[in-house]
Short mmCIF file of C-alpha atoms and ligand atoms in Angstrom, two decimals:
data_model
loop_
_atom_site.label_atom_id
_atom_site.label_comp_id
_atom_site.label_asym_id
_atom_site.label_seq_id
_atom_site.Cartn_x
_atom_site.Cartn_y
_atom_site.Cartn_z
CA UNK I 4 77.88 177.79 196.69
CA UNK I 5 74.68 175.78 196.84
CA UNK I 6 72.37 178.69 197.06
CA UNK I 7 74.60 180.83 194.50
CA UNK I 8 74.07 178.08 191.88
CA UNK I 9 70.13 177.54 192.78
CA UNK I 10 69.62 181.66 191.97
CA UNK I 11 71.55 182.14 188.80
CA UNK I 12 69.17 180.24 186.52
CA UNK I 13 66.25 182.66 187.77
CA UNK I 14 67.89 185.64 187.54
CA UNK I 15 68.78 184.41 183.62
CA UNK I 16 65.43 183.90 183.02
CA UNK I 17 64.31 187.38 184.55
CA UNK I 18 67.15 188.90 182.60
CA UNK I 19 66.18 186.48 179.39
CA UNK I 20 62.81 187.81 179.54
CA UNK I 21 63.49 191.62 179.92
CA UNK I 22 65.41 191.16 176.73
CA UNK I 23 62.88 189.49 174.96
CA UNK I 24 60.16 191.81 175.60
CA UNK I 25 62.07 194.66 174.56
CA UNK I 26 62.96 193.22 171.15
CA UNK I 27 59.67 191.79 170.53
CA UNK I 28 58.37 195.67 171.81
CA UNK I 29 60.84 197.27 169.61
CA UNK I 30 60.13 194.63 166.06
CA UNK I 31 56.23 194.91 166.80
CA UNK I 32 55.50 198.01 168.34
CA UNK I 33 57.75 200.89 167.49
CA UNK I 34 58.59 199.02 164.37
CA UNK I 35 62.40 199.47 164.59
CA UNK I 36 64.03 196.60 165.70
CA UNK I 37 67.60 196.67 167.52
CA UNK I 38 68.93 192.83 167.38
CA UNK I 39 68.84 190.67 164.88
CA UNK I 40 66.46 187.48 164.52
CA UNK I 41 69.04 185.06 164.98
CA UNK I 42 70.01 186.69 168.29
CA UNK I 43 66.25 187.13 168.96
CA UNK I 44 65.64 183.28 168.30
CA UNK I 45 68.87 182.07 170.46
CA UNK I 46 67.43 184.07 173.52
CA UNK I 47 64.52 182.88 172.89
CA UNK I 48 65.72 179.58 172.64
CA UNK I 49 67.64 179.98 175.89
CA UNK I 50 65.07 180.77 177.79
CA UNK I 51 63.05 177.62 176.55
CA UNK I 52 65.83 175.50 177.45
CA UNK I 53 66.17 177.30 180.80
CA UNK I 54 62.22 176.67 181.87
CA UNK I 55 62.34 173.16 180.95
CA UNK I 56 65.25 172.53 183.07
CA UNK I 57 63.39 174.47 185.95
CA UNK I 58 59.34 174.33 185.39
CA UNK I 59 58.95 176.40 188.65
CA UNK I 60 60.72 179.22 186.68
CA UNK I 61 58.14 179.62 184.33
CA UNK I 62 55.94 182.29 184.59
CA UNK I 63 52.56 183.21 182.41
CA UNK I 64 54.03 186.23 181.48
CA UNK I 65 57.11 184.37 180.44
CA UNK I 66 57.58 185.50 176.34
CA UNK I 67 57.87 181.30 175.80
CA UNK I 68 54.19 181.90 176.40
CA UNK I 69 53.35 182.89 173.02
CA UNK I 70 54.96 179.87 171.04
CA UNK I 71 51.38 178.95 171.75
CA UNK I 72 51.11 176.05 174.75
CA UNK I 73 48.68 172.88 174.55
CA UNK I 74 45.01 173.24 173.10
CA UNK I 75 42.48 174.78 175.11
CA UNK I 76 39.56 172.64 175.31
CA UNK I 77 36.11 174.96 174.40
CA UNK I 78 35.91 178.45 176.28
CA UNK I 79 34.98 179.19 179.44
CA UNK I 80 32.99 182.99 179.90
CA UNK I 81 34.51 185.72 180.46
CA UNK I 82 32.56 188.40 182.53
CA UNK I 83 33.34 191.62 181.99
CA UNK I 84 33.99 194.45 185.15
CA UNK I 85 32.12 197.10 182.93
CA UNK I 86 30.40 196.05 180.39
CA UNK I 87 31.88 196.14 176.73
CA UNK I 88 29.11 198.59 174.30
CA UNK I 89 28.31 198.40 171.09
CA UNK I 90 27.85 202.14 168.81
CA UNK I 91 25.11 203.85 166.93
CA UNK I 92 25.70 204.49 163.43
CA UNK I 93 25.89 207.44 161.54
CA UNK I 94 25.59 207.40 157.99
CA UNK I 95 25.65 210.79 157.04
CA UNK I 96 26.41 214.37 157.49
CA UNK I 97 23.32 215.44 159.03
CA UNK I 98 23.44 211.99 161.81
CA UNK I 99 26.79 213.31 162.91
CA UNK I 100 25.04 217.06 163.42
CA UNK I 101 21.86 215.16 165.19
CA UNK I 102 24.60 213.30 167.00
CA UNK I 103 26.63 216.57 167.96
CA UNK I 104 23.29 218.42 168.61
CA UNK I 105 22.04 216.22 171.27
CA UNK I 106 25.02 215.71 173.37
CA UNK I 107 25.28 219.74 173.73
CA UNK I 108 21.82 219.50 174.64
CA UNK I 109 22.12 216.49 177.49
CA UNK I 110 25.76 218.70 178.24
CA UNK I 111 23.95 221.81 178.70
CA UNK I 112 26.96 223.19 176.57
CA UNK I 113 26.95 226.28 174.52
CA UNK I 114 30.04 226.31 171.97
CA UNK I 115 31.66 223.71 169.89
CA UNK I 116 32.17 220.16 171.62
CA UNK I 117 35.85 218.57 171.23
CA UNK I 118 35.78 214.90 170.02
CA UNK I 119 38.48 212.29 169.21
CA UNK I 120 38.37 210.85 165.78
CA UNK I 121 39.52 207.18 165.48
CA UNK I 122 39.67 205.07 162.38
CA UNK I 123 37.01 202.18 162.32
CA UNK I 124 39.15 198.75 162.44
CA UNK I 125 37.01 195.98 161.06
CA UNK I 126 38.38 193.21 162.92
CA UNK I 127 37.10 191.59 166.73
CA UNK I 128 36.68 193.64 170.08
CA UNK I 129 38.69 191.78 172.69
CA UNK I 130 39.27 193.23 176.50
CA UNK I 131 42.55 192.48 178.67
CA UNK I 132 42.74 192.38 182.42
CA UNK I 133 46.03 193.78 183.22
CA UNK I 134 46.58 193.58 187.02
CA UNK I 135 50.14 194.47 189.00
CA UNK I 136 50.80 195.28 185.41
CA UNK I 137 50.52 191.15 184.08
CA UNK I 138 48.20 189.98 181.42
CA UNK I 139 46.00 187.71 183.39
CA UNK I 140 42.87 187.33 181.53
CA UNK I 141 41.32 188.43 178.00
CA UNK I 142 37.68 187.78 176.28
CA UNK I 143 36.23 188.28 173.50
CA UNK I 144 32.93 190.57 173.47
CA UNK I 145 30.01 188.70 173.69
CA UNK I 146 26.85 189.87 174.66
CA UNK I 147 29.22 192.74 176.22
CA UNK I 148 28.79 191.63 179.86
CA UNK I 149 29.67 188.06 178.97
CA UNK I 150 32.27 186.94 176.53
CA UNK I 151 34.69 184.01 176.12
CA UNK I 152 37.75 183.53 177.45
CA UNK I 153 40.49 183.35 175.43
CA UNK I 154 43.41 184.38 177.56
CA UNK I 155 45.86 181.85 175.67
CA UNK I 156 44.92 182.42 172.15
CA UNK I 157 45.70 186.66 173.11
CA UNK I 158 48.97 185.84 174.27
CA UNK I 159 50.35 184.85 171.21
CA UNK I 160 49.71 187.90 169.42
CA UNK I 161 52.70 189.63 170.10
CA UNK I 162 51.59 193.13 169.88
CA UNK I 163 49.50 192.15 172.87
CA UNK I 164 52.04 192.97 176.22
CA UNK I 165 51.94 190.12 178.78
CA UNK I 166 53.30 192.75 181.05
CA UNK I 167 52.97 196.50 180.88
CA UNK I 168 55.83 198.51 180.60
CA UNK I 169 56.38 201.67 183.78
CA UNK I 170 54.99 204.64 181.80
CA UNK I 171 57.40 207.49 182.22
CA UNK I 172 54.84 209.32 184.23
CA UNK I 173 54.16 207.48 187.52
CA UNK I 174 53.58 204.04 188.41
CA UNK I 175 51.99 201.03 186.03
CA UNK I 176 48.13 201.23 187.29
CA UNK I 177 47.26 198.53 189.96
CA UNK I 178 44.28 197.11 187.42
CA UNK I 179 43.30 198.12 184.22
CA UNK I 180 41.27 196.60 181.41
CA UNK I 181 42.41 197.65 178.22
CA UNK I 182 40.19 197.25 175.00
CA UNK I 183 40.85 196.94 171.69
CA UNK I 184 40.38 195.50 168.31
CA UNK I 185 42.19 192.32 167.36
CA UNK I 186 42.74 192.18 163.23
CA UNK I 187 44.49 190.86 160.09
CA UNK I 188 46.66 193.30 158.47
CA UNK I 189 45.69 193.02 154.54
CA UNK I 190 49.61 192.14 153.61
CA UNK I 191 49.72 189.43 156.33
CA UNK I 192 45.92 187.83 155.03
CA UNK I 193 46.86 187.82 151.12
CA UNK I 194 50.23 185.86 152.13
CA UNK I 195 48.17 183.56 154.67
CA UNK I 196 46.12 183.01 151.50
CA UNK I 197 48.67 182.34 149.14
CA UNK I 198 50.04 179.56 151.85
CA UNK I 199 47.19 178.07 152.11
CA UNK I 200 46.71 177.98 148.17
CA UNK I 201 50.21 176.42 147.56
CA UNK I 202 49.48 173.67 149.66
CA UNK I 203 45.96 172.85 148.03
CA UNK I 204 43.57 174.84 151.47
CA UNK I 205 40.80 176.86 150.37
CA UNK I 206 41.37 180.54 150.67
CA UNK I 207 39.83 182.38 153.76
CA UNK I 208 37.32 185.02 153.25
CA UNK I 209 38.28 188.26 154.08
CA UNK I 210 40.94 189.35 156.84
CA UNK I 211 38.02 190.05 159.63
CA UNK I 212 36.43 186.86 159.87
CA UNK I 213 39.89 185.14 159.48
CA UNK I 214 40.67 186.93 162.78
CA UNK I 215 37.78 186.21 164.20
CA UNK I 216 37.97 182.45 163.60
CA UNK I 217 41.48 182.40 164.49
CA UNK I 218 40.72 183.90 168.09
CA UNK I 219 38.53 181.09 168.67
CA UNK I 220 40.60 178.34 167.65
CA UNK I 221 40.89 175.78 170.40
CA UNK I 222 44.74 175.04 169.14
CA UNK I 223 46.79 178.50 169.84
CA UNK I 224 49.24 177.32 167.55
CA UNK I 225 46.66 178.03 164.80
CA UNK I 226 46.35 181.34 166.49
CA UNK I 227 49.91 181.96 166.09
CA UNK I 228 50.08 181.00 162.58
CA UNK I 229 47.26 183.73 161.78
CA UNK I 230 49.74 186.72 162.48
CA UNK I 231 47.58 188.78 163.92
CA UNK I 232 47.68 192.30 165.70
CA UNK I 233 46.06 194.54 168.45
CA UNK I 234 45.34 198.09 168.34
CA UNK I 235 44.21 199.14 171.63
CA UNK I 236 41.06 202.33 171.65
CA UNK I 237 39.71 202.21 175.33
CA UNK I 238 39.47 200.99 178.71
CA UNK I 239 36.75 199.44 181.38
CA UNK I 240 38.16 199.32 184.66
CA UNK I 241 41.17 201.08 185.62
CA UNK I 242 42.94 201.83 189.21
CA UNK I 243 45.49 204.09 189.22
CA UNK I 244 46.12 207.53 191.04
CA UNK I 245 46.36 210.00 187.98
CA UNK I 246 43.56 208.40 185.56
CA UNK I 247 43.59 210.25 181.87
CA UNK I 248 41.02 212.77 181.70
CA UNK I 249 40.68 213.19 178.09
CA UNK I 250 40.36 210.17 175.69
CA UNK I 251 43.14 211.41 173.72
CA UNK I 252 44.92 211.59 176.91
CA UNK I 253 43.65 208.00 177.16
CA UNK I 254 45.42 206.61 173.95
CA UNK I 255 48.67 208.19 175.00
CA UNK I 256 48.35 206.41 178.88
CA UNK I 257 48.30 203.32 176.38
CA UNK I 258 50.81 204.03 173.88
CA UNK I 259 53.08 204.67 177.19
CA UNK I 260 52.10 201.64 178.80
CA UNK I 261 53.70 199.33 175.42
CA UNK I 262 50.09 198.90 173.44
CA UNK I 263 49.89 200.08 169.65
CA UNK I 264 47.18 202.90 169.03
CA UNK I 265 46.32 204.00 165.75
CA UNK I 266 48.82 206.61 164.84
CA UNK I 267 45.89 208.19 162.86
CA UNK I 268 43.89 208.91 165.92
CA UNK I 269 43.26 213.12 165.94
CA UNK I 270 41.51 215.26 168.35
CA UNK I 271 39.36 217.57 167.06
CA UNK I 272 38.03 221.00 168.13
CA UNK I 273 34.36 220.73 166.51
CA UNK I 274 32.02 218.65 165.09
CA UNK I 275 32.99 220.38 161.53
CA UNK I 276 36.51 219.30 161.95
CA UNK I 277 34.68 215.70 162.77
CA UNK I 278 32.94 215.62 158.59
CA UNK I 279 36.31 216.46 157.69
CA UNK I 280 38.08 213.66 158.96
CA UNK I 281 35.36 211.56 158.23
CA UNK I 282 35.88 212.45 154.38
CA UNK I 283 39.57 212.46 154.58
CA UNK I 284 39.46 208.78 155.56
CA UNK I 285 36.87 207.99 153.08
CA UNK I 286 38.96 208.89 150.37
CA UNK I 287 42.15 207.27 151.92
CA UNK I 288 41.11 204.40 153.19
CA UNK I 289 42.48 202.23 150.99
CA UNK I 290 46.43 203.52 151.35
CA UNK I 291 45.90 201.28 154.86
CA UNK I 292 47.44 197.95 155.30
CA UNK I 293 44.57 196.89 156.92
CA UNK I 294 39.92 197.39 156.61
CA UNK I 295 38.44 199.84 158.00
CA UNK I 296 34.87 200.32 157.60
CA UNK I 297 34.11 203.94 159.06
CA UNK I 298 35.28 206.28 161.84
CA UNK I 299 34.25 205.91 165.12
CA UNK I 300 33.79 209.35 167.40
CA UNK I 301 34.31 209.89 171.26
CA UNK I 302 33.66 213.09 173.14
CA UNK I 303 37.18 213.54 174.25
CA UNK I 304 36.36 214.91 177.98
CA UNK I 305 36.20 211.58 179.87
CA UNK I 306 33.98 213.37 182.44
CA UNK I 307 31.46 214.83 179.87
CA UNK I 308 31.48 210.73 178.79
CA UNK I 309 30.51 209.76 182.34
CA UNK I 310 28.06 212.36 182.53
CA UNK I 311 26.20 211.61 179.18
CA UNK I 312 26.45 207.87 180.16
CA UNK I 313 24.66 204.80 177.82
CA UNK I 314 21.11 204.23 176.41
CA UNK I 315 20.78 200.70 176.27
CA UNK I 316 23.85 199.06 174.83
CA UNK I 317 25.17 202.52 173.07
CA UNK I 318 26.61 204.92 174.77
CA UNK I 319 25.55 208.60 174.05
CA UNK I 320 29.22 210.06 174.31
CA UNK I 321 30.50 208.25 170.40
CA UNK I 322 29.03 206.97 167.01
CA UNK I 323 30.60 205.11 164.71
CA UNK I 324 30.27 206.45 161.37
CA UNK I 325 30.09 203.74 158.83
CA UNK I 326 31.17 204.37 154.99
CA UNK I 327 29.15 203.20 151.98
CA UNK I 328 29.14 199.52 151.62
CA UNK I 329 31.86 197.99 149.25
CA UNK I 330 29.77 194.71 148.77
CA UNK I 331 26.69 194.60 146.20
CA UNK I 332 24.59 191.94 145.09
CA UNK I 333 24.83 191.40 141.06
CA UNK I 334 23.84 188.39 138.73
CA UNK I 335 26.39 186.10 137.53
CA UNK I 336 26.13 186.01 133.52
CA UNK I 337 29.07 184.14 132.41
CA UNK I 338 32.82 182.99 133.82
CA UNK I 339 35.77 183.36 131.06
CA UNK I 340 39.08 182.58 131.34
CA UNK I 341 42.00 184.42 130.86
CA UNK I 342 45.41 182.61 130.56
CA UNK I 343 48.45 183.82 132.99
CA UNK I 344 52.53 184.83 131.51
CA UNK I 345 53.35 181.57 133.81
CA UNK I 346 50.01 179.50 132.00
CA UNK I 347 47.85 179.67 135.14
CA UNK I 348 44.35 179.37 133.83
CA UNK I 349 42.57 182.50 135.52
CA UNK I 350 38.23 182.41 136.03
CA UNK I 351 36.76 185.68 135.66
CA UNK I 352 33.16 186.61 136.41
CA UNK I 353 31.56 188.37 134.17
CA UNK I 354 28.43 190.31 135.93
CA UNK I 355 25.91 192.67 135.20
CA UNK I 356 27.31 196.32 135.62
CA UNK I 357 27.05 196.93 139.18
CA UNK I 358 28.13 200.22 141.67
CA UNK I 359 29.85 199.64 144.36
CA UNK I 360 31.66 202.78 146.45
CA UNK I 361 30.96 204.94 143.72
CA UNK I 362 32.73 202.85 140.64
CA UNK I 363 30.87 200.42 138.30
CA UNK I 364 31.80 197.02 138.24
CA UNK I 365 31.30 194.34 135.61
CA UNK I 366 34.26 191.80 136.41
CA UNK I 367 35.54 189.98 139.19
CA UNK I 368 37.84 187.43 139.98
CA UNK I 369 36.86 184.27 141.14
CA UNK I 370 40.31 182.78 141.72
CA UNK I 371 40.07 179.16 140.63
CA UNK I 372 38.68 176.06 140.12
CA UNK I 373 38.49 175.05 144.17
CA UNK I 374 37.44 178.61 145.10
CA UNK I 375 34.52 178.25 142.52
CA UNK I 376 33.34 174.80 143.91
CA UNK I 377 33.95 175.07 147.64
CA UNK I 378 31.79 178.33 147.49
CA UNK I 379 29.55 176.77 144.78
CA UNK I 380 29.06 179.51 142.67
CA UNK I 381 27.29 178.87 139.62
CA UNK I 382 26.68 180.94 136.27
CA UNK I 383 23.49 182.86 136.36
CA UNK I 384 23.37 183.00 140.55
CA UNK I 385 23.17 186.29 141.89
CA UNK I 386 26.34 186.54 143.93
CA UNK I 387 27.89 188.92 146.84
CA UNK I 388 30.70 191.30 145.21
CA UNK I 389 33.03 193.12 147.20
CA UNK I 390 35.47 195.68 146.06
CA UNK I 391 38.39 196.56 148.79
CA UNK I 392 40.35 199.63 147.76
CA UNK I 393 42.92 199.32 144.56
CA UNK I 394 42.48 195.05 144.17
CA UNK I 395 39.71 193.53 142.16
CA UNK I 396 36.61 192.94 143.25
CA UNK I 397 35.95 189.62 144.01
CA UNK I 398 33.08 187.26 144.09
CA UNK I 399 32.11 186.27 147.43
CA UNK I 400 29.70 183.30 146.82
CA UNK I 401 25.96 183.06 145.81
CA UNK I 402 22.40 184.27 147.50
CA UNK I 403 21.46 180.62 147.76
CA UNK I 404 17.77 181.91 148.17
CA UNK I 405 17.89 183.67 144.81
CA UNK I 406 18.68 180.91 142.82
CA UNK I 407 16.52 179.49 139.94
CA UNK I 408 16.32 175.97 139.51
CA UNK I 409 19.78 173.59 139.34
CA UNK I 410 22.62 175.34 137.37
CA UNK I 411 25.39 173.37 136.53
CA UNK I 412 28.19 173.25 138.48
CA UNK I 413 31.27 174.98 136.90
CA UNK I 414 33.95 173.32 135.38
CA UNK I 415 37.44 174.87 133.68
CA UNK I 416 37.59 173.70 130.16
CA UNK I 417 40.25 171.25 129.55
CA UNK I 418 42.20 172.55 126.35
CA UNK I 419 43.73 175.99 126.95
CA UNK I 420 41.51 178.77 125.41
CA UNK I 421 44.16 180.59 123.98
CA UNK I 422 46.48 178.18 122.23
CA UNK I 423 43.89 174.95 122.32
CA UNK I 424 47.22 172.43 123.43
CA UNK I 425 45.74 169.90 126.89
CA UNK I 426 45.27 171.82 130.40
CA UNK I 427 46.88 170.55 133.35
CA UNK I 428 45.55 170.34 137.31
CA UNK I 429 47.52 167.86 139.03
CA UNK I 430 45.47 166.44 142.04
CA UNK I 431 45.86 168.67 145.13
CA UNK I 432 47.12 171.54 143.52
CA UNK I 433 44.41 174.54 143.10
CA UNK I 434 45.68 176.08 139.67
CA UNK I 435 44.97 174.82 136.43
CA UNK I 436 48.01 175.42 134.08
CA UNK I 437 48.36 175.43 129.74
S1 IVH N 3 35.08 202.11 170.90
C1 IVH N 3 31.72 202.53 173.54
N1 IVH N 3 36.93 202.53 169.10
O1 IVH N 3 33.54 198.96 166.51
C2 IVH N 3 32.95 202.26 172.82
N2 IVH N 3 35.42 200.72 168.75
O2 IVH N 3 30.52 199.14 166.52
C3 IVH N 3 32.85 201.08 171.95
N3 IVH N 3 35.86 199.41 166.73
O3 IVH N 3 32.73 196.64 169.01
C4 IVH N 3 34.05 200.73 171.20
N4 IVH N 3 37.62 200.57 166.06
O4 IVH N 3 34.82 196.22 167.58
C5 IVH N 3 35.88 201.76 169.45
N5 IVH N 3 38.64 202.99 167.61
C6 IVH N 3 37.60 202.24 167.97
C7 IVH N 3 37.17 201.14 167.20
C8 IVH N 3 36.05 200.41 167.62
C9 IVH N 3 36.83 199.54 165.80
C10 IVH N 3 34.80 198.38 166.71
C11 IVH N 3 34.69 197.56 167.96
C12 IVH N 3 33.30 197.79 168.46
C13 IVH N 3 32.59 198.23 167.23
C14 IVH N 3 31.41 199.09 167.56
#
């Protein structure tokens, strides 16, 4: 009886957990979720209860993981196995010929090379160490032999696995080290924003460097809050008997393993059908829920890889194409305000006509009062503009080394510039209202 009763809470937990990861695989990963979230939180919940009854059944795999545990104090490094490259850039047509034309040369091959085309993520290269099939360590990039480890941080993001699931082909591999790009999609950073706005924080930048920064945090909590997500592209080290052989072979060893790749990964026959998708994604890049900022290119035969090898820190198997900037520098020549349906007292930049990914821009948002002052942004500063997809380009801050002289700080006038009754900005709050 004794030893019947001492089991049963472990095999709950094991049987807790199995449930768990599903759901959270099926809600984050194939996007079609099978239980509700109140049956999702009371397993959850369950399980918490159930590990602090019994600390020695909790496990670093354990889903309670992610809640985010206590604060990590400063990073310790993170050596990479293999080391973690950077790309070349391409900029144009003729780079990705050059490109094309010297690895048939170093190949000694004839025809048309094949190549995998993947969309450029703009967000920050991580690496996991996956061994028996359990997360046990992830770091950040670095130098690309030596990053910073932060394992605890990556386990809250919950498109990350903490344990790989048995592909249907064969066994989960021994070791592997999968890499991948940790980001913000754009829906998840304009409601972060709008949080922190409502409760009187100033607005984050733009959705990579809020990943970045929340990565790094030293709380994971504040990691957690960030909702971020993991597309996986690669791998350094891997042990397993059947290893892919082709990269797009690669991405689908991942995909089966539980990882999200990007569903608009294509292998191509040529370096023609490359430019293609390269101007395809040009064109469409803003229909994504999250940046992109070019298209990076593999050869797709892993051995051809391996034979080409690296020069210096780029390897001479990919390129990463890289679009036309969607930031410009412009001057600042006035901010007018616009008044909102609700009576929120709007600051737009006016600025001298500037191109920017083929369309001219003269006017920008710039948000509000706070967003004005904790970026200091003055009238008659040249200032950073960027323009990302269908929303309006916004002003970034100033080039501090441009300016001329002491401009005046901004202030929003104080009678409403429509109707001329008293404007109101309680203390805290970051909109002015008529
Ligand atoms: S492959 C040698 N694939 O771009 C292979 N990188 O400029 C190196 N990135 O540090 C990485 N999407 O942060 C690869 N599908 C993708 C990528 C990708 C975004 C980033 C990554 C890398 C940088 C290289």
């Amino acid at each position: 009886m004794a030893v019947k009763r001492a089991i049963a809470p472990e095999k709950r937990a094991q049987e807790l957990r199995a449930r768990i990861d599903e759901a959270n695989y099926r809600y984050h990963v194939l996007d079609d979720p099978q239980i509700s979230d109140q049956d999702y939180d009371a397993l959850l919940r369950e399980l918490l209860d159930l590990e602090l009854a019994h600390p020695e059944l909790q496990t670093p795999d354990s889903p309670t993981q992610r809640v985010g545990g206590t604060p990590a104090g400063g990073f310790p490094p993170y050596v990479h196995t293999r080391p973690m490259l950077s790309l070349g850039n391409a900029f144009d047509e003729a780079e990705l010929l050059a490109f094309d034309a010297r690895v048939r040369k170093l190949a000694a091959v004839d025809g048309d090379v094949a190549y995998t085309c993947e969309l450029k993520i703009d967000g920050l290269a991580v690496s996991l160490r996956y061994d028996q099939g359990k997360l046990t360590a992830g770091g950040t990039r670095g130098d690309g032999s030596t990053g910073e480890d932060v394992t605890t941080n990556l386990r809250t993001i919950k498109t990350i696995p903490l344990s790989l699931r048995a592909p249907g082909s064969g066994p989960v591999p021994r070791h592997i080290d999968v890499r991948g790009e940790v980001y913000l999609r754009k829906s998840d950073f304009e409601r972060l924003n709008a949080e922190r706005e409502a409760r009187g924080a100033a607005r984050f930048a733009n959705p990579r460097n809020t990943a970045a920064g929340g990565i790094r945090q030293l709380d994971p909590k504040m990691t957690a809050e960030r909702s971020m997500t993991f597309y996986a592209y690669a791998v350094g080290e891997i042990d397993t008997p059947r290893p892919p052989r082709t990269q797009a072979e690669l991405l689908a060893c991942l995909k089966s393993l539980g990882f999200r790749v990007n569903e608009h990964a294509r292998a191509v026959p040529s370096i023609r059908e490359v430019i293609r998708f390269v101007e395809e994604w040009e064109v469409k890049r803003d229909e994504l829920d999250y940046e992109i900022d070019g298209v990076v290119i593999k050869v797709d035969d892993l051995a051809l890889q391996a034979k080409l090898g690296s020069s210096g820190k780029d390897p001479r198997w990919a390129i990463a194409f890289k679009f036309r900037a969607r930031e410009a520098r412009t001057k600042l020549l006035d901010i007018v305000v616009s008044v909102g349906r609700t009576g929120v007292l709007n600051p737009n930049a006016v600025l001298e006509p500037v191109q920017i990914g083929g369309t001219t821009v003269s006017n920008a948002t710039l948000h509000n009062q706070d967003y004005i002052r904790a970026n200091d942004i003055r009238i008659g500063d040249v200032v950073t503009v960027i323009r990302a997809g269908d929303v309006i380009p916004r002003v970034v801050g100033p080039v501090l080394e441009l300016r001329k002289g002491n401009p005046p700080e901004y202030t929003l006038p104080t009678v409403c510039p429509v109707c001329g009754a008293d404007v109101d900005h309680p203390e805290g709050e970051p909109m002015a209202r008529c």
